[in-house]
Coordinates of C-alpha atoms and ligand atoms in Angstrom, one line a residue:
Chain A
M1 CA 32.8 47.4 77.1
N2 CA 36.0 46.3 78.8
S3 CA 36.9 43.2 76.9
E4 CA 39.9 42.3 79.1
L5 CA 39.4 39.9 82.0
R6 CA 42.0 39.5 84.8
G7 CA 42.4 37.2 87.7
K8 CA 44.1 34.1 89.0
A9 CA 43.5 30.6 87.8
W10 CA 41.5 27.9 89.6
K11 CA 42.5 24.7 87.9
Y12 CA 40.4 21.5 87.5
G13 CA 40.5 18.3 85.5
D14 CA 38.3 16.7 82.8
D15 CA 34.5 16.1 82.9
V16 CA 33.6 18.6 85.6
D17 CA 29.9 18.0 85.7
T18 CA 27.0 20.3 86.5
D19 CA 26.4 18.4 89.8
V20 CA 29.8 19.4 90.9
I21 CA 29.4 23.0 89.8
I22 CA 26.2 23.3 91.7
P23 CA 24.9 20.3 93.6
A24 CA 21.3 19.3 92.9
R25 CA 20.5 19.7 96.6
Y26 CA 20.7 23.5 96.2
L27 CA 18.4 23.7 93.2
N28 CA 15.4 24.7 95.2
T29 CA 16.5 28.3 94.7
S30 CA 17.5 30.3 91.7
D31 CA 18.9 33.1 93.7
P32 CA 22.3 33.7 92.2
A33 CA 24.0 34.8 95.6
E34 CA 22.7 31.7 97.3
L35 CA 23.9 29.5 94.4
A36 CA 27.3 31.1 94.4
R37 CA 27.8 30.1 98.0
H38 CA 27.8 26.5 97.0
C39 CA 29.6 26.8 93.7
M40 CA 32.1 24.0 93.0
E41 CA 31.4 22.8 96.6
D42 CA 31.7 19.1 95.8
I43 CA 35.1 19.3 94.0
D44 CA 36.7 22.2 95.9
A45 CA 35.1 23.3 99.2
S46 CA 37.4 26.4 99.4
F47 CA 36.4 27.8 96.0
A48 CA 33.3 29.7 97.0
S49 CA 34.9 31.5 100.0
K50 CA 38.3 32.2 98.4
V51 CA 37.5 33.1 94.8
S52 CA 38.1 36.8 94.0
N53 CA 36.4 38.9 91.5
G54 CA 37.8 38.3 88.1
D55 CA 39.3 34.9 88.8
I56 CA 39.2 32.4 86.0
I57 CA 38.3 28.8 86.1
V58 CA 40.6 26.6 84.0
A59 CA 39.6 23.0 83.2
G60 CA 40.1 20.0 81.0
K61 CA 37.7 18.6 78.5
N62 CA 33.9 18.3 78.5
F63 CA 33.4 21.0 81.2
G64 CA 29.7 21.3 82.3
C65 CA 28.6 17.8 81.2
G66 CA 25.5 16.3 82.8
S67 CA 22.2 18.1 83.3
S68 CA 20.9 21.0 81.3
R69 CA 20.5 23.2 84.4
E70 CA 20.9 26.9 83.7
H71 CA 21.9 27.2 87.4
A72 CA 25.5 26.1 86.8
P73 CA 26.7 29.1 84.8
I74 CA 24.6 31.4 87.1
A75 CA 26.4 30.0 90.1
I76 CA 29.9 30.5 88.5
K77 CA 29.1 34.0 87.4
A78 CA 27.7 35.0 90.8
S79 CA 30.7 33.6 92.5
G80 CA 32.8 36.4 91.0
A81 CA 34.7 34.3 88.6
S82 CA 34.9 36.2 85.2
A83 CA 35.3 33.3 82.8
V84 CA 35.9 29.6 82.2
V85 CA 38.7 28.4 79.9
A86 CA 38.7 24.8 79.1
R87 CA 39.8 22.3 76.5
S88 CA 36.2 21.7 75.6
F89 CA 32.6 22.2 76.9
A90 CA 29.5 20.1 77.0
R91 CA 27.1 21.4 74.4
I92 CA 24.2 22.5 76.5
F93 CA 26.5 24.1 79.2
Y94 CA 28.2 26.0 76.3
R95 CA 24.8 27.5 75.3
N96 CA 23.7 28.1 78.8
A97 CA 26.9 29.9 79.8
F98 CA 26.6 32.5 77.0
N99 CA 22.9 32.8 77.6
M100 CA 23.5 33.6 81.2
G101 CA 26.3 36.1 80.4
L102 CA 29.3 34.0 81.4
P103 CA 32.1 34.2 78.9
I104 CA 33.8 30.8 78.2
F105 CA 36.7 29.9 75.8
E106 CA 38.1 26.8 74.3
A107 CA 41.9 27.1 74.5
P108 CA 43.4 23.6 74.8
E109 CA 47.1 24.7 74.7
A110 CA 46.6 27.5 77.2
V111 CA 45.0 25.0 79.6
D112 CA 48.1 22.7 79.5
G113 CA 50.4 25.6 80.4
I114 CA 48.4 27.0 83.3
E115 CA 48.8 26.0 87.0
A116 CA 46.5 26.9 89.8
G117 CA 47.1 30.4 91.1
D118 CA 48.8 31.7 87.8
R119 CA 47.8 35.3 87.0
L120 CA 45.9 35.4 83.8
A121 CA 44.7 38.1 81.5
V122 CA 42.2 37.4 78.7
D123 CA 41.5 39.8 75.8
M124 CA 38.1 38.5 74.5
E125 CA 38.1 40.8 71.5
K126 CA 41.5 39.8 70.1
G127 CA 41.4 36.2 71.4
I128 CA 44.6 36.3 73.4
L129 CA 45.2 34.7 76.8
R130 CA 48.3 35.8 78.7
N131 CA 49.7 33.8 81.5
E132 CA 51.5 36.6 83.3
T133 CA 53.0 34.4 85.9
K134 CA 54.7 32.2 83.3
G135 CA 55.2 34.9 80.7
R136 CA 53.4 33.0 78.0
E137 CA 50.8 34.0 75.5
Y138 CA 48.2 31.9 73.7
R139 CA 45.7 32.6 71.0
F140 CA 42.1 31.3 70.7
T141 CA 39.3 32.0 68.3
P142 CA 37.8 35.2 69.6
I143 CA 34.1 35.4 70.3
P144 CA 32.3 37.4 67.6
P145 CA 31.0 40.9 68.4
F146 CA 27.4 39.9 69.0
M147 CA 28.5 37.3 71.6
Q148 CA 30.6 39.9 73.3
E149 CA 27.6 42.2 73.4
L150 CA 25.5 39.3 74.8
V151 CA 28.1 38.8 77.6
A152 CA 28.3 42.6 78.2
A153 CA 24.6 42.8 78.5
G154 CA 24.6 40.2 81.2
G155 CA 23.0 37.4 79.2
L156 CA 20.7 36.6 76.3
L157 CA 17.5 38.0 77.7
N158 CA 19.0 41.3 78.6
Y159 CA 20.7 41.5 75.3
I160 CA 17.4 40.9 73.5
A161 CA 15.7 43.5 75.7
I162 CA 18.3 46.1 74.9
R163 CA 18.1 45.4 71.2
K164 CA 14.4 45.5 71.2
K165 CA 14.4 48.9 72.8
G166 CA 16.8 50.0 70.1
T167 CA 19.3 51.5 72.6
Chain B
M1 CA 34.3 27.7 50.0
A2 CA 32.8 24.2 49.7
M3 CA 30.3 23.5 52.5
T4 CA 28.5 20.6 54.0
L5 CA 24.7 20.6 54.1
T6 CA 24.6 21.9 57.6
E7 CA 27.1 24.6 57.0
K8 CA 25.2 25.7 53.9
I9 CA 21.9 26.0 55.7
L10 CA 23.5 27.8 58.6
A11 CA 25.3 30.3 56.3
R12 CA 22.1 31.1 54.5
H13 CA 20.3 31.8 57.7
A14 CA 23.2 33.9 59.0
G15 CA 23.2 36.0 55.9
R16 CA 26.7 34.9 55.0
T17 CA 28.3 33.4 52.0
S18 CA 30.1 30.8 54.0
V19 CA 30.7 29.5 57.6
S20 CA 33.2 27.1 58.9
P21 CA 33.2 24.7 61.9
G22 CA 33.8 26.3 65.3
E23 CA 32.4 29.7 64.3
L24 CA 29.7 31.3 66.3
I25 CA 26.9 32.8 64.3
L26 CA 23.6 34.6 64.8
A27 CA 21.0 33.0 62.6
K28 CA 17.4 33.5 61.6
V29 CA 15.0 30.8 62.7
D30 CA 12.1 29.6 60.5
L31 CA 10.2 28.0 63.3
A32 CA 10.7 28.0 67.1
L33 CA 9.0 25.1 69.1
G34 CA 8.1 24.6 72.7
N35 CA 6.2 21.9 74.5
D36 CA 4.3 21.7 77.8
V37 CA 7.5 21.0 79.8
T38 CA 9.7 23.7 78.3
S39 CA 7.5 26.5 77.2
P40 CA 6.2 27.5 80.6
I41 CA 9.8 28.6 81.6
A42 CA 10.2 30.3 78.2
I43 CA 6.9 32.1 78.5
Q44 CA 7.8 33.5 81.9
A45 CA 11.1 34.7 80.5
F46 CA 9.3 36.2 77.5
R47 CA 6.8 38.0 79.7
S48 CA 9.6 39.3 81.9
L49 CA 10.9 41.2 78.9
G50 CA 7.6 43.0 78.4
V51 CA 7.7 42.9 74.6
P52 CA 4.4 43.4 73.0
E53 CA 4.5 40.5 70.5
V54 CA 6.3 37.5 69.3
F55 CA 8.6 37.9 66.2
D56 CA 6.1 36.2 64.0
R57 CA 2.8 34.7 65.1
E58 CA 3.0 31.9 62.4
R59 CA 6.5 30.8 63.3
V60 CA 6.1 29.8 66.9
A61 CA 4.7 26.4 67.5
L62 CA 3.4 25.3 70.9
V63 CA 2.5 21.7 71.4
P64 CA 1.2 20.2 74.6
D65 CA 2.1 16.5 74.2
H66 CA 4.3 15.3 77.1
F67 CA 1.7 15.2 79.8
A68 CA -1.4 15.9 77.6
P69 CA -4.3 15.1 77.7
N70 CA -3.5 16.6 81.1
K71 CA -2.1 13.9 83.4
D72 CA -2.7 15.8 86.7
I73 CA -3.3 19.3 88.1
R74 CA 0.3 20.4 87.6
S75 CA 0.3 19.4 83.9
A76 CA -3.1 21.1 83.5
E77 CA -1.7 24.3 84.9
Q78 CA 1.3 24.2 82.6
V79 CA -0.9 23.6 79.5
K80 CA -3.2 26.3 80.6
M81 CA -0.2 28.7 80.7
M82 CA 0.6 27.8 77.1
R83 CA -3.0 28.1 76.0
E84 CA -3.4 31.5 77.5
F85 CA -0.1 32.7 76.1
A86 CA -1.1 31.4 72.7
R87 CA -4.4 33.3 72.8
E88 CA -3.0 36.5 74.1
Y89 CA -0.2 36.7 71.5
G90 CA -2.2 35.2 68.7
I91 CA 0.1 32.2 68.2
V92 CA -1.3 30.4 65.1
N93 CA 0.3 27.1 65.7
Y94 CA -0.9 26.1 69.2
F95 CA -2.2 22.5 69.0
E96 CA -5.0 21.7 71.4
V97 CA -5.9 18.2 72.6
G98 CA -8.0 16.6 69.9
R99 CA -6.0 18.4 67.2
M100 CA -2.5 17.7 68.5
G101 CA 0.1 15.0 68.3
I102 CA 3.7 14.4 69.3
E103 CA 5.5 17.6 68.3
H104 CA 8.2 16.1 66.1
V105 CA 5.8 14.1 64.0
L106 CA 3.1 16.8 63.9
L107 CA 5.2 19.7 62.7
P108 CA 6.6 18.2 59.6
D109 CA 3.3 16.4 58.8
E110 CA 1.5 19.7 59.1
G111 CA 4.0 21.2 56.6
L112 CA 5.3 23.7 59.2
V113 CA 8.9 22.5 58.7
V114 CA 10.1 22.5 55.1
P115 CA 13.4 21.6 53.4
G116 CA 16.2 24.1 53.9
D117 CA 14.7 25.4 57.1
L118 CA 16.5 26.3 60.3
V119 CA 14.3 25.2 63.2
I120 CA 15.0 25.3 67.0
G121 CA 13.0 23.6 69.6
A122 CA 13.2 23.5 73.4
D123 CA 13.2 19.7 73.2
S124 CA 16.2 17.6 72.5
H125 CA 14.6 15.6 69.7
T126 CA 14.0 18.6 67.6
C127 CA 16.8 17.1 65.4
T128 CA 14.1 14.9 63.8
Y129 CA 13.5 17.4 60.9
G130 CA 16.9 16.7 59.5
A131 CA 15.1 14.0 57.5
L132 CA 13.5 16.8 55.5
C133 CA 16.9 18.3 54.6
A134 CA 16.4 21.0 57.3
F135 CA 18.8 22.0 60.1
S136 CA 17.1 21.5 63.4
T137 CA 18.4 21.2 66.9
G138 CA 17.3 21.2 70.6
V139 CA 18.0 24.3 72.8
G140 CA 17.1 25.5 76.3
S141 CA 14.0 27.4 77.4
T142 CA 16.0 30.7 77.5
D143 CA 16.9 30.2 73.9
L144 CA 13.3 29.6 73.0
A145 CA 12.3 32.8 74.9
A146 CA 14.9 34.8 73.0
A147 CA 13.9 33.3 69.6
M148 CA 10.2 34.1 70.3
V149 CA 11.3 37.7 70.7
S150 CA 13.9 38.2 68.1
G151 CA 13.4 35.3 65.6
E152 CA 17.1 34.6 65.9
V153 CA 19.3 32.0 67.6
W154 CA 23.1 31.9 68.1
L155 CA 24.7 28.7 67.1
K156 CA 28.2 27.3 67.0
V157 CA 28.8 25.8 63.5
P158 CA 29.4 22.0 64.1
D159 CA 31.9 19.8 62.4
T160 CA 30.2 17.3 60.1
L161 CA 30.4 13.5 60.3
R162 CA 29.6 11.9 57.0
I163 CA 27.7 8.6 57.1
V164 CA 27.6 6.7 53.8
L165 CA 24.8 4.2 53.5
S166 CA 25.0 1.5 50.8
G167 CA 23.1 -1.6 49.9
R168 CA 19.5 -2.6 50.4
P169 CA 18.2 -3.5 53.8
G170 CA 16.8 -7.0 54.3
K171 CA 13.5 -8.1 55.6
W172 CA 12.4 -6.7 59.0
V173 CA 15.2 -4.2 59.0
E174 CA 14.0 -0.6 59.3
G175 CA 15.2 3.0 60.0
K176 CA 15.3 2.2 63.7
D177 CA 17.9 -0.5 63.1
V178 CA 20.0 1.7 60.9
I179 CA 20.3 4.4 63.7
L180 CA 20.6 1.9 66.5
H181 CA 23.4 0.2 64.6
I182 CA 25.2 3.5 64.1
I183 CA 24.9 4.5 67.8
G184 CA 26.1 1.0 68.8
E185 CA 29.2 1.6 66.5
I186 CA 30.2 5.1 67.5
G187 CA 28.8 5.3 71.0
V188 CA 26.4 7.7 72.8
D189 CA 29.0 10.5 72.5
G190 CA 30.3 9.4 69.1
A191 CA 29.1 12.5 67.3
L192 CA 29.3 15.0 70.2
Y193 CA 28.8 18.6 68.9
Q194 CA 28.7 17.3 65.4
A195 CA 26.3 17.3 62.5
M196 CA 25.6 13.8 61.1
E197 CA 25.1 14.0 57.4
Y198 CA 23.8 11.0 55.5
A199 CA 25.0 10.2 52.0
G200 CA 25.2 7.3 49.6
D201 CA 22.9 5.3 47.3
G202 CA 21.5 3.3 50.2
I203 CA 19.4 6.4 51.1
A204 CA 17.1 5.6 48.2
H205 CA 15.9 2.5 50.2
L206 CA 14.9 4.6 53.2
P207 CA 11.3 5.9 53.0
M208 CA 10.7 9.2 54.7
A209 CA 9.3 7.6 57.8
W210 CA 12.5 5.8 58.3
R211 CA 14.6 8.9 57.8
F212 CA 12.6 10.7 60.5
T213 CA 13.5 7.8 62.8
V214 CA 17.2 8.1 61.9
S215 CA 17.3 11.9 62.3
N216 CA 15.3 11.7 65.5
M217 CA 18.0 9.7 67.3
A218 CA 21.0 11.8 66.3
I219 CA 20.9 13.3 69.8
E220 CA 21.4 9.8 71.2
A221 CA 24.9 9.8 69.5
G222 CA 25.5 13.3 71.1
A223 CA 25.0 15.0 67.8
K224 CA 23.6 18.5 67.2
N225 CA 21.6 17.4 64.2
G226 CA 21.3 14.5 61.7
I227 CA 20.5 15.6 58.1
F228 CA 19.6 13.8 54.9
P229 CA 20.1 15.2 51.4
F230 CA 17.1 16.3 49.4
D231 CA 15.9 13.7 46.9
A232 CA 12.7 12.5 45.1
A233 CA 11.2 11.1 48.3
T234 CA 11.8 14.4 50.1
K235 CA 10.2 16.3 47.3
R236 CA 7.1 14.1 47.3
Y237 CA 6.7 14.5 51.0
A238 CA 7.3 18.2 51.0
D239 CA 5.2 19.0 48.0
A240 CA 2.2 17.3 49.5
R241 CA 2.5 19.1 52.8
A242 CA 4.6 22.2 52.8
K243 CA 2.8 25.4 53.9
R244 CA 5.6 27.6 52.8
R245 CA 7.8 27.8 49.7
Y246 CA 11.1 26.1 50.2
E247 CA 14.6 26.2 48.6
V248 CA 16.5 23.1 47.9
V249 CA 20.0 23.0 49.5
A250 CA 22.7 20.5 48.6
A251 CA 26.2 19.8 50.0
D252 CA 29.0 21.1 47.9
P253 CA 31.4 18.7 46.2
G254 CA 34.7 18.9 48.1
A255 CA 33.1 19.9 51.4
R256 CA 35.3 19.1 54.4
Y257 CA 34.1 16.4 56.8
A258 CA 35.5 15.6 60.2
G259 CA 35.1 11.9 59.7
E260 CA 33.4 9.3 57.7
L261 CA 31.5 6.1 58.6
S262 CA 30.2 3.5 56.1
V263 CA 27.1 1.4 56.8
D264 CA 26.2 -1.6 54.5
L265 CA 22.5 -1.8 54.9
A266 CA 22.4 -5.2 53.4
A267 CA 24.5 -6.6 56.2
L268 CA 22.2 -5.4 59.0
E269 CA 19.7 -7.4 60.9
P270 CA 17.1 -5.9 63.4
V271 CA 18.9 -4.3 66.3
V272 CA 17.9 -4.2 70.0
A273 CA 19.3 -1.7 72.5
F274 CA 19.7 -3.1 76.0
P275 CA 19.3 -1.1 79.2
H276 CA 20.4 1.5 80.0
L277 CA 21.9 3.2 77.0
P278 CA 20.8 3.4 73.3
G279 CA 24.3 2.5 72.3
N280 CA 24.2 -0.8 74.2
T281 CA 23.1 -2.7 71.1
K282 CA 22.9 -6.3 70.0
P283 CA 21.7 -7.9 66.7
L284 CA 18.3 -9.6 67.3
S285 CA 19.8 -13.0 66.8
Q286 CA 22.0 -12.5 69.8
V287 CA 19.4 -11.3 72.2
G288 CA 18.7 -14.6 73.9
N289 CA 15.7 -15.2 76.2
V290 CA 14.4 -11.9 77.5
P291 CA 10.8 -12.0 78.7
V292 CA 8.8 -8.7 78.6
D293 CA 5.9 -7.4 80.6
Q294 CA 5.0 -4.5 78.4
V295 CA 5.3 -3.5 74.7
V296 CA 5.0 0.1 73.6
V297 CA 4.7 1.1 69.9
G298 CA 4.7 4.9 69.4
S299 CA 6.7 8.1 70.1
C300 CA 8.3 10.6 67.9
T301 CA 10.7 7.9 66.9
N302 CA 8.2 5.3 65.6
G303 CA 4.6 6.4 66.0
R304 CA 4.0 7.0 62.3
I305 CA 1.5 5.3 60.1
E306 CA 4.2 3.1 58.5
D307 CA 5.2 2.0 62.0
L308 CA 1.6 1.1 62.9
R309 CA 1.1 -0.7 59.6
G310 CA 4.2 -2.8 60.3
A311 CA 3.2 -3.7 63.8
A312 CA -0.4 -4.5 62.7
E313 CA 0.8 -6.7 59.9
V314 CA 2.7 -8.8 62.5
L315 CA -0.3 -8.9 64.9
R316 CA -3.0 -9.7 62.3
G317 CA -4.8 -12.9 63.3
R318 CA -2.6 -13.3 66.4
K319 CA -3.0 -12.5 70.1
V320 CA -0.8 -10.5 72.5
H321 CA 0.8 -13.0 74.9
D322 CA -1.1 -13.6 78.2
G323 CA 1.7 -12.1 80.3
V324 CA 2.1 -8.9 78.2
R325 CA 0.4 -5.5 78.1
M326 CA 0.8 -3.9 74.7
I327 CA 0.0 -0.2 74.2
V328 CA 0.0 1.5 70.8
F329 CA 0.2 5.3 70.5
P330 CA -0.3 6.9 67.1
A331 CA 1.8 10.0 67.0
T332 CA -0.9 12.4 65.7
Q333 CA -4.6 12.7 65.1
E334 CA -4.1 12.3 61.4
I335 CA -2.3 9.0 61.9
Y336 CA -5.0 7.9 64.4
L337 CA -7.7 8.5 61.8
Q338 CA -5.6 6.8 59.1
A339 CA -5.1 3.8 61.3
M340 CA -8.9 3.7 61.9
R341 CA -9.6 3.9 58.1
E342 CA -7.1 1.2 57.3
G343 CA -8.6 -1.1 59.9
L344 CA -5.3 -1.2 61.9
M345 CA -7.0 -0.1 65.1
E346 CA -9.2 -3.1 64.8
V347 CA -6.2 -5.4 64.4
F348 CA -4.6 -4.0 67.5
V349 CA -7.7 -4.2 69.7
T350 CA -8.7 -7.6 68.4
A351 CA -5.2 -8.8 69.3
G352 CA -5.6 -7.5 72.8
A353 CA -3.6 -4.3 72.7
A354 CA -4.6 -0.9 74.1
F355 CA -4.9 1.8 71.5
S356 CA -4.4 5.4 72.8
T357 CA -4.9 8.9 71.8
P358 CA -1.7 10.7 70.7
T359 CA 0.7 11.6 73.6
C360 CA 4.3 11.2 74.6
G361 CA 2.9 9.1 77.4
P362 CA 5.2 6.4 78.7
C363 CA 8.1 7.4 76.5
L364 CA 9.4 9.7 79.2
G365 CA 7.7 7.9 82.1
G366 CA 4.9 10.5 82.0
H367 CA 1.7 8.5 82.1
M368 CA -0.3 5.9 80.3
G369 CA 1.9 2.8 80.8
I370 CA 4.4 3.4 83.6
L371 CA 6.5 0.4 84.7
A372 CA 6.6 -1.0 88.2
K373 CA 9.8 -2.1 90.0
G374 CA 11.5 -5.0 88.2
E375 CA 9.3 -4.8 85.1
R376 CA 10.7 -4.9 81.6
A377 CA 9.4 -3.3 78.4
I378 CA 10.4 -3.4 74.8
A379 CA 9.6 -0.1 73.1
T380 CA 9.9 1.7 69.8
T381 CA 11.0 4.9 71.7
N382 CA 14.4 6.5 71.7
R383 CA 15.8 6.4 75.2
N384 CA 16.3 3.6 77.7
F385 CA 18.0 5.4 80.5
V386 CA 17.5 4.3 84.1
G387 CA 13.9 5.0 85.1
R388 CA 13.0 6.4 81.7
M389 CA 9.6 4.5 81.6
G390 CA 8.9 4.4 85.3
H391 CA 10.5 2.8 88.3
P392 CA 14.3 3.2 88.6
E393 CA 14.6 -0.6 88.7
S394 CA 12.5 -1.2 85.6
E395 CA 14.1 -1.9 82.2
V396 CA 13.5 -0.6 78.7
Y397 CA 14.8 -2.3 75.5
L398 CA 14.6 -0.4 72.2
A399 CA 13.6 -1.9 68.9
N400 CA 11.7 -1.3 65.7
P401 CA 7.9 -1.7 65.5
V402 CA 7.8 -5.2 63.9
V403 CA 10.2 -6.6 66.5
A404 CA 8.1 -5.0 69.2
A405 CA 4.9 -6.5 67.8
A406 CA 6.5 -9.9 67.5
S407 CA 7.7 -9.7 71.0
A408 CA 4.2 -8.9 72.2
V409 CA 3.0 -12.2 70.8
L410 CA 6.0 -14.2 71.9
G411 CA 6.1 -12.8 75.4
R412 CA 9.8 -12.3 75.1
I413 CA 12.0 -10.3 72.7
G414 CA 12.0 -11.9 69.3
G415 CA 11.4 -11.2 65.6
P416 CA 8.4 -11.9 63.2
D417 CA 10.2 -14.9 61.8
E418 CA 9.8 -16.8 65.1
L419 CA 6.0 -16.6 64.9
Ligands
SF4_501 S1 7.8 11.0 72.3 FE1 9.3 10.8 73.8 S2 11.2 11.5 72.9 FE2 9.6 12.2 71.6 S3 9.1 14.2 72.3 FE3 7.8 12.9 73.4 S4 8.9 12.4 75.3 FE4 10.3 13.3 73.9

């Protein structure tokens, strides 16, 4: 798998909650494409239309707090964003993100040094985040191989299905 | 490397010699739990994978308790889905109405959770089994589906907060007061992501029933789990009930803790949590005049036989106040039968309280005791969020069973000493 992610940064603050990531009024569907159209709508109306494949959401502490809805990471992933880097994540969002195949990283120092629009490259395997715009490099605890496989498989259920088949 | 209790159990289940906080691990589960709210989603996910069987027919537990006995057609459909799944896949531990109880009281009492276990459940109060010196935590429905297939779960190793209990609790102070006091001190996110590990000679004064109450509410402090060390009381409980062999685990001397909190049990008085957060606590003496419309004794927090005994003792020879409805929910059929044998049921009914079959019932605003607009309840449950027991403009106060029973007689929040 390609363990490097590249894209530009979308920067947000602390306590971005799941109601902002995907407002409850859109929860009558679980279609990823539909959810993606409303991703981050209540904090940044331009996000869904302007985000490019590979872009990375960068945020402060407690990202994903609030409800346990699995729709939040689904919406982010379907929007084209490749990862979320934050100072910290709410516990259930953290689980759900990996389970839905969305890689997320806790890298507090990197968050401080990133501005909206900076070009970022993340090496998931080595645990290195490069801010190419600012020419700086940060290290974070890399995710272990099985979590990388889980992300590569597209989420927990696919990962399990693949392993069960022994492929 | 010296490890905390939680780290040690996680390391064992991950097949590692050690783990440290922040690490992500893949661990074997000893039991995976679902209820009538969360298992339908997990069952659909499980079926979508087309696997022929669950990882172990004896290590999946399905308990319809939230809206069972079926509250309405939708609940009936959900439970039916669980029942059919259980039959089709030969799930041994499916608990039908008449043989069931509230999951977090039922599973340890049935000996399905044993010391040293790693248990996950698609229910946030799965942390209850920490009382047995097991690691247990709440997860999502997708996690449950995955665990039913693979018998594994991925976990992030939490930091551990050490809570040292000392002294002997005074009269009317119970496990509920210990945990409400702690949540009041550290706040509802005071142990976010963390394991709460209890230590100190005060633990000897906490019977198992109280420890279950304390571990049950770890999530109300934001924690991943709340765990007690193994001691003589744990051994007695486990030896009488365990359906599997167990291995005793202890924290290593020199283990690293992210923080420490001391609680002098002797200095506590009964604690009441005001709406709308479990951390919004006051000692009973400072509650003031708070009239109540309803009193609920039960739930996975305080629906054990010891809780019923305490409440019945207060009610014996007394009557529930004219303006109050009191509802008592034993947590399991076993407890129900025991309450009958000990004559507790008669005490409750004679006092003018309703005595119900086991169910989560009003704890989550499900059924059997929903509050109307503007009504106020005191309950032995674990959450008092806005609308938790009914109308968004109703109120829930949390307390221990003897305070709840005394309040039922007084018609306002108060303790047994006021009777
Ligand atoms: S009794 Fe209440 S808290 Fe416990 S499992 Fe049932 S609904 Fe949840």
